[in-house]
């Protein structure tokens, strides 16, 4: 009887060890990709839309959401990368608006940008939503949250609820949908090249760099 119990205990221990090892593998792979070290095994580095090349500056658009954990982990890489873009390339963030909560946050993003208060509040919003599970159900709640962080709540509230801000958010969402995008983070070069984020984030940014250089060279006649 004692021997049977020992066998059962050994089996249980083996199962627990196996499950633990599997969890470690899954967590390790997740961290590997979230930090941007993933390879290109999951497919082509980008999708080229059937559109003519543009003219003028090459625009890189980054679609994100304050509610998206992957956007938050990508943010440090994006900050360092966009500051080193080539001359002739411009970078733009667009907050998606495909739900009521995202639409309110998209308006907040536009208002903060307009008042030069983006830097003072960008990471604060990520932390509030994702670390403290805070939810902003009304414009007033957001205005109170950003008050004193490079913006006055009354001025912020007027901008957030303005017709101009609503039009800008609508335009961003139309662009998101017209590109056939369904999730974030998403990186698009010149409204034509959609970067495959599954190849690893550092690799994705390197691909975007190559596309920007190629487009700039074409436009300069080189």
Short mmCIF file of C-alpha atoms in Angstrom, two decimals:
data_model
loop_
_atom_site.label_atom_id
_atom_site.label_comp_id
_atom_site.label_asym_id
_atom_site.label_seq_id
_atom_site.Cartn_x
_atom_site.Cartn_y
_atom_site.Cartn_z
CA UNK A 1 0.00 0.00 0.00
CA UNK A 2 2.83 2.35 0.96
CA UNK A 3 4.59 1.51 -2.30
CA UNK A 4 1.47 2.38 -4.27
CA UNK A 5 1.24 5.75 -2.52
CA UNK A 6 4.89 6.40 -3.33
CA UNK A 7 4.21 5.68 -7.00
CA UNK A 8 1.23 8.02 -7.01
CA UNK A 9 3.29 10.76 -5.37
CA UNK A 10 6.06 10.27 -7.94
CA UNK A 11 3.55 10.58 -10.77
CA UNK A 12 2.07 13.74 -9.26
CA UNK A 13 5.54 15.22 -8.80
CA UNK A 14 6.42 14.40 -12.39
CA UNK A 15 3.26 16.06 -13.67
CA UNK A 16 3.88 19.19 -11.60
CA UNK A 17 7.48 19.42 -12.79
CA UNK A 18 6.35 19.02 -16.41
CA UNK A 19 3.67 21.69 -16.08
CA UNK A 20 6.16 24.02 -14.40
CA UNK A 21 8.67 23.53 -17.20
CA UNK A 22 5.99 24.21 -19.82
CA UNK A 23 4.97 27.43 -18.07
CA UNK A 24 8.61 28.58 -17.97
CA UNK A 25 8.99 27.90 -21.69
CA UNK A 26 5.81 29.82 -22.57
CA UNK A 27 6.79 32.79 -20.37
CA UNK A 28 10.31 32.77 -21.78
CA UNK A 29 9.11 32.80 -25.38
CA UNK A 30 6.64 35.58 -24.58
CA UNK A 31 9.36 37.73 -23.05
CA UNK A 32 11.67 36.99 -25.99
CA UNK A 33 9.19 38.38 -28.49
CA UNK A 34 7.87 41.20 -26.30
CA UNK A 35 11.42 42.56 -25.99
CA UNK A 36 11.82 42.58 -29.75
CA UNK A 37 14.20 39.67 -30.33
CA UNK A 38 11.88 37.47 -32.37
CA UNK A 39 12.90 36.27 -35.77
CA UNK A 40 11.21 36.39 -39.18
CA UNK A 41 9.92 32.84 -39.17
CA UNK A 42 6.28 33.91 -39.01
CA UNK A 43 6.12 35.37 -42.51
CA UNK A 44 7.06 38.22 -44.79
CA UNK A 45 8.48 41.35 -43.12
CA UNK A 46 5.76 43.59 -44.55
CA UNK A 47 2.67 43.76 -46.71
CA UNK A 48 2.78 46.14 -49.69
CA UNK A 49 -0.61 47.60 -50.51
CA UNK A 50 -1.61 48.19 -54.13
CA UNK A 51 -1.11 51.95 -53.99
CA UNK A 52 1.17 54.31 -55.91
CA UNK A 53 4.22 55.71 -54.16
CA UNK A 54 3.62 59.02 -52.46
CA UNK A 55 5.53 62.26 -52.80
CA UNK A 56 7.15 64.63 -50.34
CA UNK A 57 8.01 63.46 -46.83
CA UNK A 58 7.85 59.76 -46.01
CA UNK A 59 5.35 59.35 -43.18
CA UNK A 60 5.55 56.56 -40.61
CA UNK A 61 2.34 56.07 -38.65
CA UNK A 62 2.21 54.14 -35.40
CA UNK A 63 -1.27 53.03 -34.33
CA UNK A 64 -1.58 52.28 -30.62
CA UNK A 65 -3.90 52.21 -27.62
CA UNK A 66 -3.34 53.05 -23.97
CA UNK A 67 -5.33 49.91 -23.17
CA UNK A 68 -2.90 47.67 -25.11
CA UNK A 69 -0.11 45.98 -23.07
CA UNK A 70 1.88 45.22 -26.23
CA UNK A 71 1.82 48.91 -27.16
CA UNK A 72 3.24 49.78 -23.78
CA UNK A 73 6.13 47.32 -24.12
CA UNK A 74 6.80 48.60 -27.67
CA UNK A 75 6.80 52.22 -26.55
CA UNK A 76 10.40 52.41 -25.31
CA UNK A 77 11.67 51.04 -28.61
CA UNK A 78 9.49 53.43 -30.59
CA UNK A 79 10.69 56.48 -28.64
CA UNK A 80 14.35 55.82 -29.31
CA UNK A 81 13.77 54.79 -32.89
CA UNK A 82 11.61 57.69 -34.07
CA UNK A 83 14.09 60.26 -32.71
CA UNK A 84 16.67 58.92 -35.19
CA UNK A 85 14.54 58.91 -38.32
CA UNK A 86 16.20 60.15 -41.49
CA UNK A 87 15.68 63.70 -42.72
CA UNK A 88 12.65 63.71 -44.98
CA UNK A 89 10.76 61.23 -42.81
CA UNK A 90 8.08 62.19 -40.29
CA UNK A 91 6.58 60.16 -37.48
CA UNK A 92 3.01 60.27 -36.23
CA UNK A 93 1.16 58.44 -33.44
CA UNK A 94 -2.54 57.70 -33.87
CA UNK A 95 -4.60 56.32 -31.01
CA UNK A 96 -7.22 53.90 -32.28
CA UNK A 97 -10.91 54.60 -31.61
CA UNK A 98 -12.68 51.32 -32.32
CA UNK A 99 -14.52 51.23 -28.97
CA UNK A 100 -16.12 53.87 -26.74
CA UNK A 101 -13.27 53.72 -24.20
CA UNK A 102 -10.63 53.87 -26.93
CA UNK A 103 -12.39 56.78 -28.61
CA UNK A 104 -12.27 58.80 -25.38
CA UNK A 105 -8.59 57.97 -24.94
CA UNK A 106 -7.94 58.89 -28.58
CA UNK A 107 -9.46 62.30 -27.93
CA UNK A 108 -7.31 62.63 -24.81
CA UNK A 109 -4.22 61.81 -26.85
CA UNK A 110 -5.09 64.48 -29.40
CA UNK A 111 -5.77 67.06 -26.67
CA UNK A 112 -2.50 66.32 -24.87
CA UNK A 113 -0.59 66.65 -28.12
CA UNK A 114 -2.27 69.96 -28.91
CA UNK A 115 -1.33 71.37 -25.48
CA UNK A 116 2.27 70.03 -25.58
CA UNK A 117 1.44 67.87 -22.57
CA UNK A 118 1.96 64.51 -24.26
CA UNK A 119 5.37 63.79 -22.70
CA UNK A 120 4.15 64.58 -19.18
CA UNK A 121 1.14 62.27 -19.41
CA UNK A 122 1.86 59.52 -21.92
CA UNK A 123 3.42 57.02 -19.53
CA UNK A 124 1.11 58.10 -16.71
CA UNK A 125 -1.87 56.95 -18.76
CA UNK A 126 -0.29 53.59 -19.53
CA UNK A 127 0.47 53.06 -15.83
CA UNK A 128 -2.96 54.16 -14.64
CA UNK A 129 -4.83 51.89 -17.01
CA UNK A 130 -2.60 48.84 -16.94
CA UNK A 131 -0.97 48.84 -13.49
CA UNK A 132 -3.81 50.24 -11.42
CA UNK A 133 -6.76 49.09 -13.55
CA UNK A 134 -8.10 52.61 -13.60
CA UNK A 135 -10.90 53.41 -16.03
CA UNK A 136 -11.80 56.84 -17.34
CA UNK A 137 -15.52 56.79 -18.09
CA UNK A 138 -15.95 60.53 -18.70
CA UNK A 139 -14.02 63.47 -20.13
CA UNK A 140 -14.08 65.09 -16.68
CA UNK A 141 -12.30 62.10 -15.14
CA UNK A 142 -9.51 62.41 -17.69
CA UNK A 143 -9.30 66.17 -17.24
CA UNK A 144 -8.86 65.75 -13.49
CA UNK A 145 -6.18 63.12 -14.04
CA UNK A 146 -3.98 65.31 -16.29
CA UNK A 147 -4.59 68.57 -14.40
CA UNK A 148 -1.29 70.14 -13.38
CA UNK A 149 0.83 67.92 -15.62
CA UNK A 150 1.75 70.56 -18.21
CA UNK A 151 -1.93 71.32 -18.85
CA UNK A 152 -4.88 72.93 -17.06
CA UNK A 153 -7.94 70.69 -16.76
CA UNK A 154 -10.35 73.30 -18.14
CA UNK A 155 -8.24 73.95 -21.23
CA UNK A 156 -7.73 70.23 -21.73
CA UNK A 157 -11.46 69.55 -21.37
CA UNK A 158 -12.37 72.18 -23.95
CA UNK A 159 -9.95 70.68 -26.46
CA UNK A 160 -10.94 67.09 -25.72
CA UNK A 161 -14.62 67.79 -26.33
CA UNK A 162 -14.14 70.08 -29.34
CA UNK A 163 -15.45 69.38 -32.83
CA UNK A 164 -11.93 69.66 -34.21
CA UNK A 165 -10.68 66.86 -31.95
CA UNK A 166 -13.62 64.64 -32.91
CA UNK A 167 -12.82 65.20 -36.61
CA UNK A 168 -9.15 64.33 -36.06
CA UNK A 169 -10.03 61.12 -34.20
CA UNK A 170 -12.50 60.16 -36.93
CA UNK A 171 -9.85 60.76 -39.60
CA UNK A 172 -7.38 58.54 -37.75
CA UNK A 173 -9.91 55.74 -37.43
CA UNK A 174 -10.84 55.99 -41.12
CA UNK A 175 -7.16 55.61 -42.01
CA UNK A 176 -6.83 52.60 -39.69
CA UNK A 177 -9.81 50.89 -41.33
CA UNK A 178 -8.83 51.82 -44.89
CA UNK A 179 -5.48 50.10 -44.39
CA UNK A 180 -7.28 46.91 -43.38
CA UNK A 181 -5.79 46.92 -39.89
CA UNK A 182 -7.52 45.03 -37.11
CA UNK A 183 -5.26 45.44 -34.07
CA UNK A 184 -2.44 47.30 -32.38
CA UNK A 185 0.43 47.95 -32.20
CA UNK A 186 0.61 48.58 -35.95
CA UNK A 187 3.32 50.33 -37.93
CA UNK A 188 2.69 51.68 -41.44
CA UNK A 189 5.17 53.34 -43.79
CA UNK A 190 3.84 55.91 -46.24
CA UNK A 191 0.26 54.53 -46.11
CA UNK A 192 1.51 51.66 -48.27
CA UNK A 193 3.72 49.26 -46.32
CA UNK A 194 2.25 47.49 -43.29
CA UNK A 195 5.01 46.07 -41.13
CA UNK A 196 4.57 42.52 -39.84
CA UNK A 197 4.83 42.94 -36.07
CA UNK A 198 5.09 39.16 -35.60
CA UNK A 199 8.68 39.16 -36.86
CA UNK A 200 9.89 40.74 -33.60
CA UNK A 201 9.74 44.40 -32.73
CA UNK A 202 13.39 45.27 -33.24
CA UNK A 203 13.29 43.53 -36.60
CA UNK A 204 10.05 45.35 -37.46
CA UNK A 205 11.69 48.72 -36.80
CA UNK A 206 14.71 47.74 -38.89
CA UNK A 207 12.38 46.80 -41.77
CA UNK A 208 10.63 50.17 -41.43
CA UNK A 209 14.03 51.91 -41.55
CA UNK A 210 14.93 50.08 -44.77
CA UNK A 211 11.62 51.04 -46.39
CA UNK A 212 12.02 54.69 -45.36
CA UNK A 213 15.55 54.79 -46.83
CA UNK A 214 14.36 53.16 -50.06
CA UNK A 215 11.48 55.62 -50.49
CA UNK A 216 13.66 58.64 -49.71
CA UNK A 217 16.26 57.48 -52.24
CA UNK A 218 13.57 57.13 -54.92
CA UNK A 219 12.24 60.61 -54.22
CA UNK A 220 15.66 62.19 -54.34
CA UNK A 221 16.36 60.50 -57.67
CA UNK A 222 19.31 58.47 -56.36
#
